Coordinates of C-alpha atoms and ligand atoms in Angstrom, one line a residue:
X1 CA 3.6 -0.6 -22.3
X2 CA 5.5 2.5 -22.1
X3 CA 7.6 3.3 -18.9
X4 CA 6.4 6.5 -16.9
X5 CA 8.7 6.3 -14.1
X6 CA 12.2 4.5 -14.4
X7 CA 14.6 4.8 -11.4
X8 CA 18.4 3.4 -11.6
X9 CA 20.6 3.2 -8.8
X10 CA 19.1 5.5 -6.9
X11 CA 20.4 6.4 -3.1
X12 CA 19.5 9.2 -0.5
X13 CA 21.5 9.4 2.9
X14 CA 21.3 11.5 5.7
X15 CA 24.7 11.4 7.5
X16 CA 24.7 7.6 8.7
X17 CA 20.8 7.5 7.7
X18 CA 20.6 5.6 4.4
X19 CA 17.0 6.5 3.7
X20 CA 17.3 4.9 0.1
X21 CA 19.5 2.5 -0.9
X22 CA 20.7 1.7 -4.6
X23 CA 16.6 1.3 -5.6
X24 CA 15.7 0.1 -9.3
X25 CA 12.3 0.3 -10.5
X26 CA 10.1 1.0 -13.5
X27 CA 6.9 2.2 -13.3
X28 CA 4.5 1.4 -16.4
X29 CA 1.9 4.3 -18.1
X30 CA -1.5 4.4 -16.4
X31 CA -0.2 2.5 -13.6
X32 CA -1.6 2.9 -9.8
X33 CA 2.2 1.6 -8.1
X34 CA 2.3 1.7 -4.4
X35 CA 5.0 1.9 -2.2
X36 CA 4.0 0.4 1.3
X37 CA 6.2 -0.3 4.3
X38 CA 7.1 0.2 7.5
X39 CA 7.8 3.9 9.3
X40 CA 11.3 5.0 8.0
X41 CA 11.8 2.5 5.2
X42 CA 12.2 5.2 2.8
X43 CA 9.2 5.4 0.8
X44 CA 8.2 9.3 1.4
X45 CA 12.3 9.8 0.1
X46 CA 11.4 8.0 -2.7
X47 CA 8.3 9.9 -3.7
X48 CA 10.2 13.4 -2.8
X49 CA 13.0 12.5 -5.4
X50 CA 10.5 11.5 -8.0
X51 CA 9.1 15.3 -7.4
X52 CA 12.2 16.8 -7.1
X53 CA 12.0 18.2 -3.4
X54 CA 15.3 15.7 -2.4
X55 CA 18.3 15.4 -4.3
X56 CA 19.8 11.8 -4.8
X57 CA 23.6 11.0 -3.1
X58 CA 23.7 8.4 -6.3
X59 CA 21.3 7.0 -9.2
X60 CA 19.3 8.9 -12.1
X61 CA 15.2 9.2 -11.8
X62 CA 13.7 9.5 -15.7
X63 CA 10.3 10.9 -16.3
X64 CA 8.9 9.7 -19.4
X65 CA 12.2 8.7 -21.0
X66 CA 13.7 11.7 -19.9
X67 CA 16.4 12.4 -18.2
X68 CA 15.4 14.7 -14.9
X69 CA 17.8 13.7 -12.1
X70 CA 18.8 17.5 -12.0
X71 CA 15.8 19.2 -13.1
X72 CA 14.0 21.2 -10.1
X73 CA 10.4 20.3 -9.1
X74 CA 8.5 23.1 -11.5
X75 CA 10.1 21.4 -14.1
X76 CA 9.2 17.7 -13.9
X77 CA 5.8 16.5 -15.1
X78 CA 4.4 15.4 -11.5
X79 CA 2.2 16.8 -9.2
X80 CA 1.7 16.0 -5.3
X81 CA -1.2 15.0 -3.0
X82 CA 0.0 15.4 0.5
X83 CA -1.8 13.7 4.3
X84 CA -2.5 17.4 5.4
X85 CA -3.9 18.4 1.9
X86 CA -2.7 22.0 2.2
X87 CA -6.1 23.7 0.2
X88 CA -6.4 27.0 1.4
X89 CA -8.9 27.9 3.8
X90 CA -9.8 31.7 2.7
X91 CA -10.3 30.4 -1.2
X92 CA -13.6 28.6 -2.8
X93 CA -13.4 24.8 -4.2
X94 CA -13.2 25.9 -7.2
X95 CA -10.3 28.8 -7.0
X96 CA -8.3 26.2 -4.9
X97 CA -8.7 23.7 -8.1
X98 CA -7.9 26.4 -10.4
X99 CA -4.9 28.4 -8.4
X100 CA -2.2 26.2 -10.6
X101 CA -3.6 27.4 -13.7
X102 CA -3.8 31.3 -12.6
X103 CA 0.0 30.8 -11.7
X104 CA 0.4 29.6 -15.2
X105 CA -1.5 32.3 -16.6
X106 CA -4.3 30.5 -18.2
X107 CA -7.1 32.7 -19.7
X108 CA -10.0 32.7 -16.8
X109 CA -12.7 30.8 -19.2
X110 CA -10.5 28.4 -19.7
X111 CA -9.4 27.7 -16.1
X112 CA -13.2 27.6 -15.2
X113 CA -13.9 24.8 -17.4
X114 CA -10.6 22.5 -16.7
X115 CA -11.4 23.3 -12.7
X116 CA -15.2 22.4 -13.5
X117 CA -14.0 18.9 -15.0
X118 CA -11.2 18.1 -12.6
X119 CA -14.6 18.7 -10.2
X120 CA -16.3 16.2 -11.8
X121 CA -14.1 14.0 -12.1
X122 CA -13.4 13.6 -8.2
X123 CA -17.5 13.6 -8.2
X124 CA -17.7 17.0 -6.5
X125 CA -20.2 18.9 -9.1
X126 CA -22.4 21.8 -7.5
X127 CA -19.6 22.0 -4.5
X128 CA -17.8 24.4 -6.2
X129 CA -18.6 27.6 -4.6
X130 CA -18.4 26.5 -1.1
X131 CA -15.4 27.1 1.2
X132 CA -12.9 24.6 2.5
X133 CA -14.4 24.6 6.0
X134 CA -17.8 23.8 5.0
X135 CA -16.8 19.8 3.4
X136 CA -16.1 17.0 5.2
X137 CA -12.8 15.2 5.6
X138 CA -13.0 13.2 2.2
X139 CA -14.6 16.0 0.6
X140 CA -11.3 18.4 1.1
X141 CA -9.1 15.4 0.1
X142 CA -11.2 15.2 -3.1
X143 CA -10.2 18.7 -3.8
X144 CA -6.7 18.1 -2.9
X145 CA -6.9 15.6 -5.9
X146 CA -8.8 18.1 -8.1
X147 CA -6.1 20.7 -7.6
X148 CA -3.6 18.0 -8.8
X149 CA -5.5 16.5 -11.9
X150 CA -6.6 20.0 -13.0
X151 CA -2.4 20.3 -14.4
X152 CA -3.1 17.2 -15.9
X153 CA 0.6 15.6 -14.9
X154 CA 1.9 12.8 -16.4
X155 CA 2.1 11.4 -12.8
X156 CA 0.6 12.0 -9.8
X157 CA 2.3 11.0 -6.5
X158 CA 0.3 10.5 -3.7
X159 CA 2.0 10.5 0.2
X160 CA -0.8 8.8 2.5
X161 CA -3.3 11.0 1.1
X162 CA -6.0 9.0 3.0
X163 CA -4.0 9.0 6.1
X164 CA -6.1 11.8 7.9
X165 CA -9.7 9.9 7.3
X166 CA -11.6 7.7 9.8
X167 CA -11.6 4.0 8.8
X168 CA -15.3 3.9 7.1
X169 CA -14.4 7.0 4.7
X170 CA -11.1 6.0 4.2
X171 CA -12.2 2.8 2.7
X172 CA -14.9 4.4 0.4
X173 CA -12.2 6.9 -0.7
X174 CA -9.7 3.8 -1.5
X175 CA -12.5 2.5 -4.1
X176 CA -13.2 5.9 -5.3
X177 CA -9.5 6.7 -5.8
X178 CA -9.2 3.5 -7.7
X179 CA -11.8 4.5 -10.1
X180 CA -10.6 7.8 -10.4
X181 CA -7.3 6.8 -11.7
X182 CA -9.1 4.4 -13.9
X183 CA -11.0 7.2 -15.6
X184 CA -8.1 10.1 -15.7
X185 CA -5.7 7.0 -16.9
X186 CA -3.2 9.2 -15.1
X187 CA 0.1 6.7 -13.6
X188 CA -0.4 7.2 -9.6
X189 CA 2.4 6.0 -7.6
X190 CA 1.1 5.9 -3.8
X191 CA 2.7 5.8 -0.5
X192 CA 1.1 4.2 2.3
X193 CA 2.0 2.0 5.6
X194 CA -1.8 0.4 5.4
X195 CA -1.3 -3.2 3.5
X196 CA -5.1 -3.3 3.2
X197 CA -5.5 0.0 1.4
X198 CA -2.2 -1.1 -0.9
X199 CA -3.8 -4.6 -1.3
X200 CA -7.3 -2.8 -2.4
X201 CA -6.2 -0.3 -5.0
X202 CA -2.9 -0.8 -6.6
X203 CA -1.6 -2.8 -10.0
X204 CA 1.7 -3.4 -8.7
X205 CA 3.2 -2.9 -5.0
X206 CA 6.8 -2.2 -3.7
X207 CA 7.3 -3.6 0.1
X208 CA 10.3 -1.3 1.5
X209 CA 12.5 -2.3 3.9
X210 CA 15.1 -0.5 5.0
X211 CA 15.3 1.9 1.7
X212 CA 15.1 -1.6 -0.2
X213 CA 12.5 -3.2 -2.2
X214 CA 11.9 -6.1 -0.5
X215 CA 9.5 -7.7 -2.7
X216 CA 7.7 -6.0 -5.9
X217 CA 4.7 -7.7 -7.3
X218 CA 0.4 -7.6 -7.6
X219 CA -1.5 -7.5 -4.8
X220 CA -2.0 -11.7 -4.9
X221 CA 1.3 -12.9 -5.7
X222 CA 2.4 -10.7 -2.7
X223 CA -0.2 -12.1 -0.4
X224 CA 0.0 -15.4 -1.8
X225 CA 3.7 -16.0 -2.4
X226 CA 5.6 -13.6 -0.2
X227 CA 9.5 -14.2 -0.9
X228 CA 10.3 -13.6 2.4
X229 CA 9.0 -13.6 6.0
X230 CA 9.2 -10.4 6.5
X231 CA 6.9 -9.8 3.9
X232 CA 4.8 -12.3 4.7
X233 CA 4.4 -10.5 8.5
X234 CA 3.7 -7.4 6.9
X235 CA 1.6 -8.3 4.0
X236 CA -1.4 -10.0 6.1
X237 CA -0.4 -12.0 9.2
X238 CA 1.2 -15.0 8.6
X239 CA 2.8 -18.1 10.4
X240 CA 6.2 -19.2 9.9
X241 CA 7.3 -22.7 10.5
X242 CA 10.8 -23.8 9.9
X243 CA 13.6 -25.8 11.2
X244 CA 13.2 -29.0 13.5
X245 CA 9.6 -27.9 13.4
X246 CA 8.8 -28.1 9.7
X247 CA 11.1 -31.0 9.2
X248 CA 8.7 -33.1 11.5
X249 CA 5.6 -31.8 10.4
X250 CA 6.2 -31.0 6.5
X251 CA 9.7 -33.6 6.1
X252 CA 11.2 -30.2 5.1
X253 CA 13.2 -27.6 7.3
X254 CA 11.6 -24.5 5.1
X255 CA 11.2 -22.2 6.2
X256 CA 7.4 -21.7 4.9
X257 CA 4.8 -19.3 6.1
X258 CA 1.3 -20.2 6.3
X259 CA -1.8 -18.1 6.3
X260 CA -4.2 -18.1 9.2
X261 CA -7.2 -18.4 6.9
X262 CA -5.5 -21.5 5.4
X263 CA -5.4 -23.5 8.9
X264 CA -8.3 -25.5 10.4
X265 CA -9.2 -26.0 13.8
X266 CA -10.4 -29.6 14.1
X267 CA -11.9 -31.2 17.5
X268 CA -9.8 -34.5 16.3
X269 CA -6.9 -35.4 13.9
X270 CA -8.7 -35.7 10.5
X271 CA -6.2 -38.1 8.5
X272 CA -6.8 -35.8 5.4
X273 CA -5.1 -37.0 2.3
X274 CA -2.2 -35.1 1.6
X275 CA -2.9 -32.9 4.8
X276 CA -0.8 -31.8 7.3
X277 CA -2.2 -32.3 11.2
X278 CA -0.5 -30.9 14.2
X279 CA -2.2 -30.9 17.9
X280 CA -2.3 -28.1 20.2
X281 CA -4.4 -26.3 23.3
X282 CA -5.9 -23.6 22.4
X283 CA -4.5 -20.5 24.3
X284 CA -6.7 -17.3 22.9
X285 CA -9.6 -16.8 21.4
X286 CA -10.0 -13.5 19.8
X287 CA -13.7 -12.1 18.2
X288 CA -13.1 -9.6 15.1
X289 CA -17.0 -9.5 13.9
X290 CA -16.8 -11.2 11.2
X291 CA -14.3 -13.6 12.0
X292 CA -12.7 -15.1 14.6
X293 CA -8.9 -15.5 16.1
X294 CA -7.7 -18.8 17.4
X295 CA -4.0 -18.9 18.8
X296 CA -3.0 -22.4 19.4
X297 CA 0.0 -23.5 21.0
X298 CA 1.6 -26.7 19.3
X299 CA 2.8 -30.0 20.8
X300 CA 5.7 -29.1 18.5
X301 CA 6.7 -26.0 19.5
X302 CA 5.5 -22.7 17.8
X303 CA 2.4 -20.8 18.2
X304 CA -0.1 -20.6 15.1
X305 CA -3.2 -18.4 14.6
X306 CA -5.8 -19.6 12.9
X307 CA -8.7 -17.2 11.5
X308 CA -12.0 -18.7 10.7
X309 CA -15.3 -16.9 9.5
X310 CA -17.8 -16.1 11.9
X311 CA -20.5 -17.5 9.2
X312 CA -21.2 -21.0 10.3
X313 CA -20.1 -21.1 14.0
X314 CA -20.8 -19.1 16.7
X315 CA -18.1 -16.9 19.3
X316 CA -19.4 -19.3 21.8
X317 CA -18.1 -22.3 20.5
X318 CA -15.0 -21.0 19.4
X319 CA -14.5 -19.1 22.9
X320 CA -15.4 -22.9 24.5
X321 CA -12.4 -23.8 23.1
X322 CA -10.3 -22.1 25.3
X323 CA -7.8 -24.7 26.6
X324 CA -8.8 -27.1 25.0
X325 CA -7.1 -29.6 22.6
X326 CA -7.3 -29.4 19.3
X327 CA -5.8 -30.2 16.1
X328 CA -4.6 -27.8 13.4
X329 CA -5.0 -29.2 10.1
X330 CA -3.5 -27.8 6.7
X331 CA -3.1 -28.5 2.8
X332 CA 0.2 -28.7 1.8
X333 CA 0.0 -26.7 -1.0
X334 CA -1.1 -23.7 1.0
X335 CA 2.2 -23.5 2.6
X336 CA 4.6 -21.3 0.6
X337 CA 8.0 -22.0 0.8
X338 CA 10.5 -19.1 1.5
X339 CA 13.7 -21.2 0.8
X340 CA 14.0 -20.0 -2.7
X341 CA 13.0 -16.9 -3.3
X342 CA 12.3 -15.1 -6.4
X343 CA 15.9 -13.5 -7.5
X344 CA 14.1 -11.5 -10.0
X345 CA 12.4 -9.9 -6.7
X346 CA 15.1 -9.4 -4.3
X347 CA 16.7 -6.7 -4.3
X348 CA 20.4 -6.4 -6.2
X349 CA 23.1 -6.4 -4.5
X350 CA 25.2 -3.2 -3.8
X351 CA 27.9 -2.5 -6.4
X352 CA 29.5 1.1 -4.9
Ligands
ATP401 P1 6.8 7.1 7.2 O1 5.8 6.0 6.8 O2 7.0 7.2 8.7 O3 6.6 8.4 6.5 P2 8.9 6.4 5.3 O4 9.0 5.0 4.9 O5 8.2 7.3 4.3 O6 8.3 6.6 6.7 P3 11.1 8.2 5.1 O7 10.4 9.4 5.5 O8 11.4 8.1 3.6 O9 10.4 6.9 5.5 O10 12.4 8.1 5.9 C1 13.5 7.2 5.7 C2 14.6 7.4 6.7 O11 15.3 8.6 6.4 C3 14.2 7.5 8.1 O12 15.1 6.9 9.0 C4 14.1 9.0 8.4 O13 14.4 9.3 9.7 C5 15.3 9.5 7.5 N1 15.0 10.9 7.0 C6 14.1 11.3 6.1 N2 14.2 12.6 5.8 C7 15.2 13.0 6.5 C8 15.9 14.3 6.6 N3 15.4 15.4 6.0 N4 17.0 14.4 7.4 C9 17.5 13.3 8.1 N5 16.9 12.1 8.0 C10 15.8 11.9 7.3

């Protein structure tokens, strides 16, 4: 598949700040790529260099084969979707969707019928006339992304366009914005500090850290083989067991993480075959709805949650269990070992 996005060497500092950090990456045609990480690991630079609106200290960005390290914003196929949107307020929907095309000069009939599609596309036929103030919250981010697919970019980048939206809408407008991209075919690469929302929509995801790519890969292989624990923290919850501690319970010194979904929380030691037992007391039992959050101290040392569905037990059995001893029980083959990472995965090592 043909590259959209290829990024070599690429650094940005501020002063002593090194916002990014000698960053590779390709970024395939038609693909939704999302850049997730902590507050100030660099992922907003990243995105502002791809647009333009940062020059890079080092490194080259190419758009579609082509050379535009040096190239100013107007002139790079990409368009932006920003948090706060920034549709004005005095115009309708559907002059806000067409204003990029009257700055280009586009012949009116013409601009009605592209801002008509790119309407329909984000599903917001017969809203056209209506003014900014009279839409709800996902309805003015769905213009946002009108105003953007109406230029028809190569790319569209996307900095935590969902990030104003109450949970409920937010996760209707993470489906949505999946099919959307599916339809238009249009490579999206998304910045967002919600794992959930990267876990739910993307092809591929980059986990920053520190204005490095900690880990690239698909939503599973990132949840189900993180290549290091701090993915593993950030991708999900997880629980790491290494040293002394794994050596007596796995014969192994790891480290591994485990998931909490992947424990068991067993009244006695179950002598599974090929299991892995280790008794505790129970110290916190947390109700989510539709699951439930057991923190168990070990006999062996660490602390493990365990997550069970709320589908077969009730709260008030697992809340019973507060104190109480139990054993945590485990497959083997659900821990995942971090002690040899992926090289392909980690990031390279600095060469200036
Ligand atoms: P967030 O999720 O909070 O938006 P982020 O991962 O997008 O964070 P960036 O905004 O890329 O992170 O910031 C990376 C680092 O660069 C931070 O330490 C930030 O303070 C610093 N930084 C970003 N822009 C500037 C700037 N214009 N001047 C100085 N430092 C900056």
């Amino acid at each position: 598949m043909a590259t959209a996005i290829s990024v070599r060497g690429l650094s940005k500092h501020f002063g002593e700040v090194r916002a990014v950090d000698g960053l590779d990456l390709d970024i395939a045609d038609g693909e939704f790529f999302s850049m997730l990480g902590p507050s100030g690991s660099g992922k907003t630079t990243v995105l502002r260099l791809i647009a333009g609106f940062e020059e890079p200290t080092a490194g080259r960005i190419m758009l579609g084969g082509e050379d535009v390290t040096r190239r100013p914003p107007f002139a790079r196929d990409v368009n932006t979707v920003f948090q706060d949107y920034a549709i004005f307020p005095h115009l309708s929907v559907r002059q806000n969707v067409e204003y990029g095309l009257r700055v280009k000069k586009v012949p009116g009939a013409e601009r009605r019928r592209r801002a008509d599609e790119a309407l329909a596309t984000v599903r917001l036929e017969g809203y056209a006339e209506r003014r900014p103030h009279q839409l709800s919250g996902g309805q003015r981010q769905r213009v946002a992304l009108a105003r953007a697919l109406v230029n028809r970019p190569q790319v569209l980048l996307l900095d935590e366009p969902l990030g104003a939206l109450d949970l409920k809408l937010r996760r209707e407008m993470q489906i949505e914005l999946k099919e959307i991209q599916r339809d238009v075919g249009i490579t999206f690469v998304f910045v967002t500090h919600d794992q959930e929302e990267a876990l739910t929509m993307s092809d591929r995801i980059a986990v920053f850290n520190e204005g490095r790519i900690e880990q690239l890969a698909s939503p599973v292989e990132l949840y189900e083989r993180p290549a290091s624990a701090f993915v593993a923290g950030f991708v999900g919850s997880s629980n790491l067991l290494e040293g002394d501690v794994a050596r007596d319970l796995v014969g192994d010194p790891g480290p591994f993480v485990i998931r909490p979904e992947k424990l068991q929380l067993l009244a006695e030691d179950p002598h599974l075959p090929g299991g892995i037992a280790a008794a505790g007391v129970v110290r916190e039992v947390v109700y989510l709805g539709a699951s439930t959050m057991s923190v168990v101290e070990l006999d062996a040392g660490p602390t493990v949650t365990v997550s069970h569905q709320n589908s077969d037990t009730s709260i008030d059995a697992a809340v019973e269990r507060r104190d109480q001893r139990v054993v945590v029980s485990w497959r083997r083959d659900h821990l995942v070992s971090l002690g040899s990472p992926d090289p392909a995965a980690s990031p390279e090592e600095e060469t200036a």
